[in-house]
């Protein structure tokens, strides 16, 4: 259960193809429901693809964590050139809003950090 193995296979392929070190901590993927899991998997793949298109990054980290209230946070960090195209995050934001979640994205000279928070009622669907 959970999308961890599928995301691991995708991350391994991206790492091999682009020489990127990928750290994946998605053990909490089993805490998410099937519908939200499919949507979140698609969002995370898109964020990884965006980082590779910008860089490719030397390193990339994807992590999931359960929140104390039963929700979920997903973070994607990379050291690729900072994201400057607002449009590339708009589709991610739309998908997260459809899950009643929130997105915070920050870019600096050190790369891009994206944090997605899903509320408990969405994370369990």
mmCIF file with all atom_site columns, C-alpha atoms in Angstrom:
data_model
loop_
_atom_site.group_PDB
_atom_site.id
_atom_site.type_symbol
_atom_site.label_atom_id
_atom_site.label_alt_id
_atom_site.label_comp_id
_atom_site.label_asym_id
_atom_site.label_entity_id
_atom_site.label_seq_id
_atom_site.pdbx_PDB_ins_code
_atom_site.Cartn_x
_atom_site.Cartn_y
_atom_site.Cartn_z
_atom_site.occupancy
_atom_site.B_iso_or_equiv
_atom_site.pdbx_formal_charge
_atom_site.auth_seq_id
_atom_site.auth_comp_id
_atom_site.auth_asym_id
_atom_site.auth_atom_id
_atom_site.pdbx_PDB_model_num
ATOM 1   C CA . UNK A 1 1   ? 0.000  0.000  0.000   1.00 0.00 ? 1   UNK A CA 1
ATOM 2   C CA . UNK A 1 2   ? 1.201  3.527  -0.647  1.00 0.00 ? 2   UNK A CA 1
ATOM 3   C CA . UNK A 1 3   ? 3.005  4.917  -3.662  1.00 0.00 ? 3   UNK A CA 1
ATOM 4   C CA . UNK A 1 4   ? 6.520  4.760  -2.191  1.00 0.00 ? 4   UNK A CA 1
ATOM 5   C CA . UNK A 1 5   ? 7.780  1.944  -4.465  1.00 0.00 ? 5   UNK A CA 1
ATOM 6   C CA . UNK A 1 6   ? 6.513  3.645  -7.635  1.00 0.00 ? 6   UNK A CA 1
ATOM 7   C CA . UNK A 1 7   ? 8.051  6.950  -6.605  1.00 0.00 ? 7   UNK A CA 1
ATOM 8   C CA . UNK A 1 8   ? 11.320 5.181  -5.738  1.00 0.00 ? 8   UNK A CA 1
ATOM 9   C CA . UNK A 1 9   ? 11.458 3.604  -9.229  1.00 0.00 ? 9   UNK A CA 1
ATOM 10  C CA . UNK A 1 10  ? 10.817 6.985  -10.855 1.00 0.00 ? 10  UNK A CA 1
ATOM 11  C CA . UNK A 1 11  ? 13.430 8.701  -8.668  1.00 0.00 ? 11  UNK A CA 1
ATOM 12  C CA . UNK A 1 12  ? 16.017 6.001  -9.384  1.00 0.00 ? 12  UNK A CA 1
ATOM 13  C CA . UNK A 1 13  ? 15.459 6.408  -13.121 1.00 0.00 ? 13  UNK A CA 1
ATOM 14  C CA . UNK A 1 14  ? 15.756 10.203 -12.866 1.00 0.00 ? 14  UNK A CA 1
ATOM 15  C CA . UNK A 1 15  ? 18.943 9.865  -10.803 1.00 0.00 ? 15  UNK A CA 1
ATOM 16  C CA . UNK A 1 16  ? 20.526 7.456  -13.270 1.00 0.00 ? 16  UNK A CA 1
ATOM 17  C CA . UNK A 1 17  ? 19.547 9.480  -16.339 1.00 0.00 ? 17  UNK A CA 1
ATOM 18  C CA . UNK A 1 18  ? 20.704 12.836 -14.998 1.00 0.00 ? 18  UNK A CA 1
ATOM 19  C CA . UNK A 1 19  ? 23.449 12.044 -12.482 1.00 0.00 ? 19  UNK A CA 1
ATOM 20  C CA . UNK A 1 20  ? 21.371 13.495 -9.648  1.00 0.00 ? 20  UNK A CA 1
ATOM 21  C CA . UNK A 1 21  ? 21.588 12.182 -6.084  1.00 0.00 ? 21  UNK A CA 1
ATOM 22  C CA . UNK A 1 22  ? 18.017 11.518 -4.974  1.00 0.00 ? 22  UNK A CA 1
ATOM 23  C CA . UNK A 1 23  ? 17.116 11.129 -1.299  1.00 0.00 ? 23  UNK A CA 1
ATOM 24  C CA . UNK A 1 24  ? 13.653 9.717  -0.815  1.00 0.00 ? 24  UNK A CA 1
ATOM 25  C CA . UNK A 1 25  ? 11.878 9.438  2.538   1.00 0.00 ? 25  UNK A CA 1
ATOM 26  C CA . UNK A 1 26  ? 8.367  8.314  1.687   1.00 0.00 ? 26  UNK A CA 1
ATOM 27  C CA . UNK A 1 27  ? 7.748  5.739  4.402   1.00 0.00 ? 27  UNK A CA 1
ATOM 28  C CA . UNK A 1 28  ? 4.656  7.729  5.411   1.00 0.00 ? 28  UNK A CA 1
ATOM 29  C CA . UNK A 1 29  ? 3.102  7.172  1.951   1.00 0.00 ? 29  UNK A CA 1
ATOM 30  C CA . UNK A 1 30  ? 1.104  4.313  3.468   1.00 0.00 ? 30  UNK A CA 1
ATOM 31  C CA . UNK A 1 31  ? -0.739 6.876  5.638   1.00 0.00 ? 31  UNK A CA 1
ATOM 32  C CA . UNK A 1 32  ? -2.404 8.418  2.590   1.00 0.00 ? 32  UNK A CA 1
ATOM 33  C CA . UNK A 1 33  ? -5.594 7.237  0.917   1.00 0.00 ? 33  UNK A CA 1
ATOM 34  C CA . UNK A 1 34  ? -5.612 5.881  -2.619  1.00 0.00 ? 34  UNK A CA 1
ATOM 35  C CA . UNK A 1 35  ? -7.216 8.875  -4.365  1.00 0.00 ? 35  UNK A CA 1
ATOM 36  C CA . UNK A 1 36  ? -5.027 11.441 -2.628  1.00 0.00 ? 36  UNK A CA 1
ATOM 37  C CA . UNK A 1 37  ? -2.006 9.163  -3.128  1.00 0.00 ? 37  UNK A CA 1
ATOM 38  C CA . UNK A 1 38  ? -2.453 9.038  -6.888  1.00 0.00 ? 38  UNK A CA 1
ATOM 39  C CA . UNK A 1 39  ? -2.839 12.816 -7.054  1.00 0.00 ? 39  UNK A CA 1
ATOM 40  C CA . UNK A 1 40  ? 0.145  13.440 -4.778  1.00 0.00 ? 40  UNK A CA 1
ATOM 41  C CA . UNK A 1 41  ? 2.317  10.987 -6.728  1.00 0.00 ? 41  UNK A CA 1
ATOM 42  C CA . UNK A 1 42  ? 1.547  12.924 -9.925  1.00 0.00 ? 42  UNK A CA 1
ATOM 43  C CA . UNK A 1 43  ? 2.363  16.239 -8.207  1.00 0.00 ? 43  UNK A CA 1
ATOM 44  C CA . UNK A 1 44  ? 5.667  14.937 -6.831  1.00 0.00 ? 44  UNK A CA 1
ATOM 45  C CA . UNK A 1 45  ? 6.684  13.527 -10.223 1.00 0.00 ? 45  UNK A CA 1
ATOM 46  C CA . UNK A 1 46  ? 5.980  16.904 -11.816 1.00 0.00 ? 46  UNK A CA 1
ATOM 47  C CA . UNK A 1 47  ? 8.068  18.710 -9.182  1.00 0.00 ? 47  UNK A CA 1
ATOM 48  C CA . UNK A 1 48  ? 10.981 16.308 -9.797  1.00 0.00 ? 48  UNK A CA 1
ATOM 49  C CA . UNK A 1 49  ? 10.620 16.788 -13.569 1.00 0.00 ? 49  UNK A CA 1
ATOM 50  C CA . UNK A 1 50  ? 10.649 20.579 -13.122 1.00 0.00 ? 50  UNK A CA 1
ATOM 51  C CA . UNK A 1 51  ? 13.828 20.430 -11.031 1.00 0.00 ? 51  UNK A CA 1
ATOM 52  C CA . UNK A 1 52  ? 15.540 18.288 -13.658 1.00 0.00 ? 52  UNK A CA 1
ATOM 53  C CA . UNK A 1 53  ? 14.497 20.661 -16.453 1.00 0.00 ? 53  UNK A CA 1
ATOM 54  C CA . UNK A 1 54  ? 15.914 23.626 -14.485 1.00 0.00 ? 54  UNK A CA 1
ATOM 55  C CA . UNK A 1 55  ? 19.187 21.928 -13.567 1.00 0.00 ? 55  UNK A CA 1
ATOM 56  C CA . UNK A 1 56  ? 19.606 19.141 -13.505 1.00 0.00 ? 56  UNK A CA 1
ATOM 57  C CA . UNK A 1 57  ? 20.208 19.352 -9.774  1.00 0.00 ? 57  UNK A CA 1
ATOM 58  C CA . UNK A 1 58  ? 23.192 17.782 -8.064  1.00 0.00 ? 58  UNK A CA 1
ATOM 59  C CA . UNK A 1 59  ? 20.803 16.567 -5.363  1.00 0.00 ? 59  UNK A CA 1
ATOM 60  C CA . UNK A 1 60  ? 17.084 16.287 -4.853  1.00 0.00 ? 60  UNK A CA 1
ATOM 61  C CA . UNK A 1 61  ? 15.142 15.317 -1.738  1.00 0.00 ? 61  UNK A CA 1
ATOM 62  C CA . UNK A 1 62  ? 11.530 14.167 -1.541  1.00 0.00 ? 62  UNK A CA 1
ATOM 63  C CA . UNK A 1 63  ? 10.023 13.538 1.872   1.00 0.00 ? 63  UNK A CA 1
ATOM 64  C CA . UNK A 1 64  ? 6.591  12.751 3.265   1.00 0.00 ? 64  UNK A CA 1
ATOM 65  C CA . UNK A 1 65  ? 5.613  13.176 6.884   1.00 0.00 ? 65  UNK A CA 1
ATOM 66  C CA . UNK A 1 66  ? 2.375  12.655 8.748   1.00 0.00 ? 66  UNK A CA 1
ATOM 67  C CA . UNK A 1 67  ? 1.183  15.641 10.722  1.00 0.00 ? 67  UNK A CA 1
ATOM 68  C CA . UNK A 1 68  ? -0.030 15.262 14.329  1.00 0.00 ? 68  UNK A CA 1
ATOM 69  C CA . UNK A 1 69  ? -3.643 15.842 13.224  1.00 0.00 ? 69  UNK A CA 1
ATOM 70  C CA . UNK A 1 70  ? -3.556 13.055 10.616  1.00 0.00 ? 70  UNK A CA 1
ATOM 71  C CA . UNK A 1 71  ? -2.742 15.191 7.606   1.00 0.00 ? 71  UNK A CA 1
ATOM 72  C CA . UNK A 1 72  ? 0.357  14.915 5.469   1.00 0.00 ? 72  UNK A CA 1
ATOM 73  C CA . UNK A 1 73  ? 3.210  17.147 4.340   1.00 0.00 ? 73  UNK A CA 1
ATOM 74  C CA . UNK A 1 74  ? 5.300  16.505 1.269   1.00 0.00 ? 74  UNK A CA 1
ATOM 75  C CA . UNK A 1 75  ? 8.481  18.425 0.578   1.00 0.00 ? 75  UNK A CA 1
ATOM 76  C CA . UNK A 1 76  ? 10.670 18.575 -2.496  1.00 0.00 ? 76  UNK A CA 1
ATOM 77  C CA . UNK A 1 77  ? 14.036 20.315 -2.191  1.00 0.00 ? 77  UNK A CA 1
ATOM 78  C CA . UNK A 1 78  ? 16.714 20.654 -4.846  1.00 0.00 ? 78  UNK A CA 1
ATOM 79  C CA . UNK A 1 79  ? 19.868 22.591 -5.623  1.00 0.00 ? 79  UNK A CA 1
ATOM 80  C CA . UNK A 1 80  ? 19.034 23.301 -9.266  1.00 0.00 ? 80  UNK A CA 1
ATOM 81  C CA . UNK A 1 81  ? 18.810 26.820 -10.630 1.00 0.00 ? 81  UNK A CA 1
ATOM 82  C CA . UNK A 1 82  ? 15.995 28.571 -8.752  1.00 0.00 ? 82  UNK A CA 1
ATOM 83  C CA . UNK A 1 83  ? 12.514 28.337 -10.209 1.00 0.00 ? 83  UNK A CA 1
ATOM 84  C CA . UNK A 1 84  ? 11.720 31.620 -11.882 1.00 0.00 ? 84  UNK A CA 1
ATOM 85  C CA . UNK A 1 85  ? 8.735  30.687 -13.982 1.00 0.00 ? 85  UNK A CA 1
ATOM 86  C CA . UNK A 1 86  ? 5.593  31.288 -11.963 1.00 0.00 ? 86  UNK A CA 1
ATOM 87  C CA . UNK A 1 87  ? 3.600  29.321 -14.526 1.00 0.00 ? 87  UNK A CA 1
ATOM 88  C CA . UNK A 1 88  ? 5.387  26.071 -13.743 1.00 0.00 ? 88  UNK A CA 1
ATOM 89  C CA . UNK A 1 89  ? 4.110  26.164 -10.168 1.00 0.00 ? 89  UNK A CA 1
ATOM 90  C CA . UNK A 1 90  ? 0.574  27.228 -11.076 1.00 0.00 ? 90  UNK A CA 1
ATOM 91  C CA . UNK A 1 91  ? -0.456 23.763 -12.289 1.00 0.00 ? 91  UNK A CA 1
ATOM 92  C CA . UNK A 1 92  ? 0.948  22.252 -9.082  1.00 0.00 ? 92  UNK A CA 1
ATOM 93  C CA . UNK A 1 93  ? -0.982 24.773 -6.989  1.00 0.00 ? 93  UNK A CA 1
ATOM 94  C CA . UNK A 1 94  ? -4.208 23.978 -8.861  1.00 0.00 ? 94  UNK A CA 1
ATOM 95  C CA . UNK A 1 95  ? -3.801 20.251 -8.226  1.00 0.00 ? 95  UNK A CA 1
ATOM 96  C CA . UNK A 1 96  ? -3.042 20.814 -4.543  1.00 0.00 ? 96  UNK A CA 1
ATOM 97  C CA . UNK A 1 97  ? -6.048 23.145 -4.162  1.00 0.00 ? 97  UNK A CA 1
ATOM 98  C CA . UNK A 1 98  ? -8.216 20.384 -5.647  1.00 0.00 ? 98  UNK A CA 1
ATOM 99  C CA . UNK A 1 99  ? -7.058 18.269 -2.681  1.00 0.00 ? 99  UNK A CA 1
ATOM 100 C CA . UNK A 1 100 ? -7.921 21.152 -0.286  1.00 0.00 ? 100 UNK A CA 1
ATOM 101 C CA . UNK A 1 101 ? -4.215 21.503 0.465   1.00 0.00 ? 101 UNK A CA 1
ATOM 102 C CA . UNK A 1 102 ? -1.702 24.326 0.495   1.00 0.00 ? 102 UNK A CA 1
ATOM 103 C CA . UNK A 1 103 ? 1.587  24.901 -1.333  1.00 0.00 ? 103 UNK A CA 1
ATOM 104 C CA . UNK A 1 104 ? 4.525  26.983 -0.178  1.00 0.00 ? 104 UNK A CA 1
ATOM 105 C CA . UNK A 1 105 ? 7.363  27.429 -2.654  1.00 0.00 ? 105 UNK A CA 1
ATOM 106 C CA . UNK A 1 106 ? 10.557 29.353 -2.029  1.00 0.00 ? 106 UNK A CA 1
ATOM 107 C CA . UNK A 1 107 ? 13.566 29.768 -4.279  1.00 0.00 ? 107 UNK A CA 1
ATOM 108 C CA . UNK A 1 108 ? 16.986 31.112 -3.476  1.00 0.00 ? 108 UNK A CA 1
ATOM 109 C CA . UNK A 1 109 ? 20.473 30.870 -4.867  1.00 0.00 ? 109 UNK A CA 1
ATOM 110 C CA . UNK A 1 110 ? 20.636 27.442 -3.237  1.00 0.00 ? 110 UNK A CA 1
ATOM 111 C CA . UNK A 1 111 ? 17.696 25.968 -5.139  1.00 0.00 ? 111 UNK A CA 1
ATOM 112 C CA . UNK A 1 112 ? 13.987 25.524 -4.646  1.00 0.00 ? 112 UNK A CA 1
ATOM 113 C CA . UNK A 1 113 ? 11.953 24.269 -1.672  1.00 0.00 ? 113 UNK A CA 1
ATOM 114 C CA . UNK A 1 114 ? 8.325  23.226 -2.144  1.00 0.00 ? 114 UNK A CA 1
ATOM 115 C CA . UNK A 1 115 ? 6.130  22.153 0.772   1.00 0.00 ? 115 UNK A CA 1
ATOM 116 C CA . UNK A 1 116 ? 2.672  20.705 0.254   1.00 0.00 ? 116 UNK A CA 1
ATOM 117 C CA . UNK A 1 117 ? 0.309  20.279 3.188   1.00 0.00 ? 117 UNK A CA 1
ATOM 118 C CA . UNK A 1 118 ? -2.810 18.115 2.939   1.00 0.00 ? 118 UNK A CA 1
ATOM 119 C CA . UNK A 1 119 ? -5.489 18.210 5.639   1.00 0.00 ? 119 UNK A CA 1
ATOM 120 C CA . UNK A 1 120 ? -6.529 14.953 7.347   1.00 0.00 ? 120 UNK A CA 1
ATOM 121 C CA . UNK A 1 121 ? -9.855 14.599 5.512   1.00 0.00 ? 121 UNK A CA 1
ATOM 122 C CA . UNK A 1 122 ? -8.072 14.764 2.150   1.00 0.00 ? 122 UNK A CA 1
ATOM 123 C CA . UNK A 1 123 ? -5.019 12.691 3.049   1.00 0.00 ? 123 UNK A CA 1
ATOM 124 C CA . UNK A 1 124 ? -7.180 9.703  3.991   1.00 0.00 ? 124 UNK A CA 1
ATOM 125 C CA . UNK A 1 125 ? -9.330 9.650  0.830   1.00 0.00 ? 125 UNK A CA 1
#
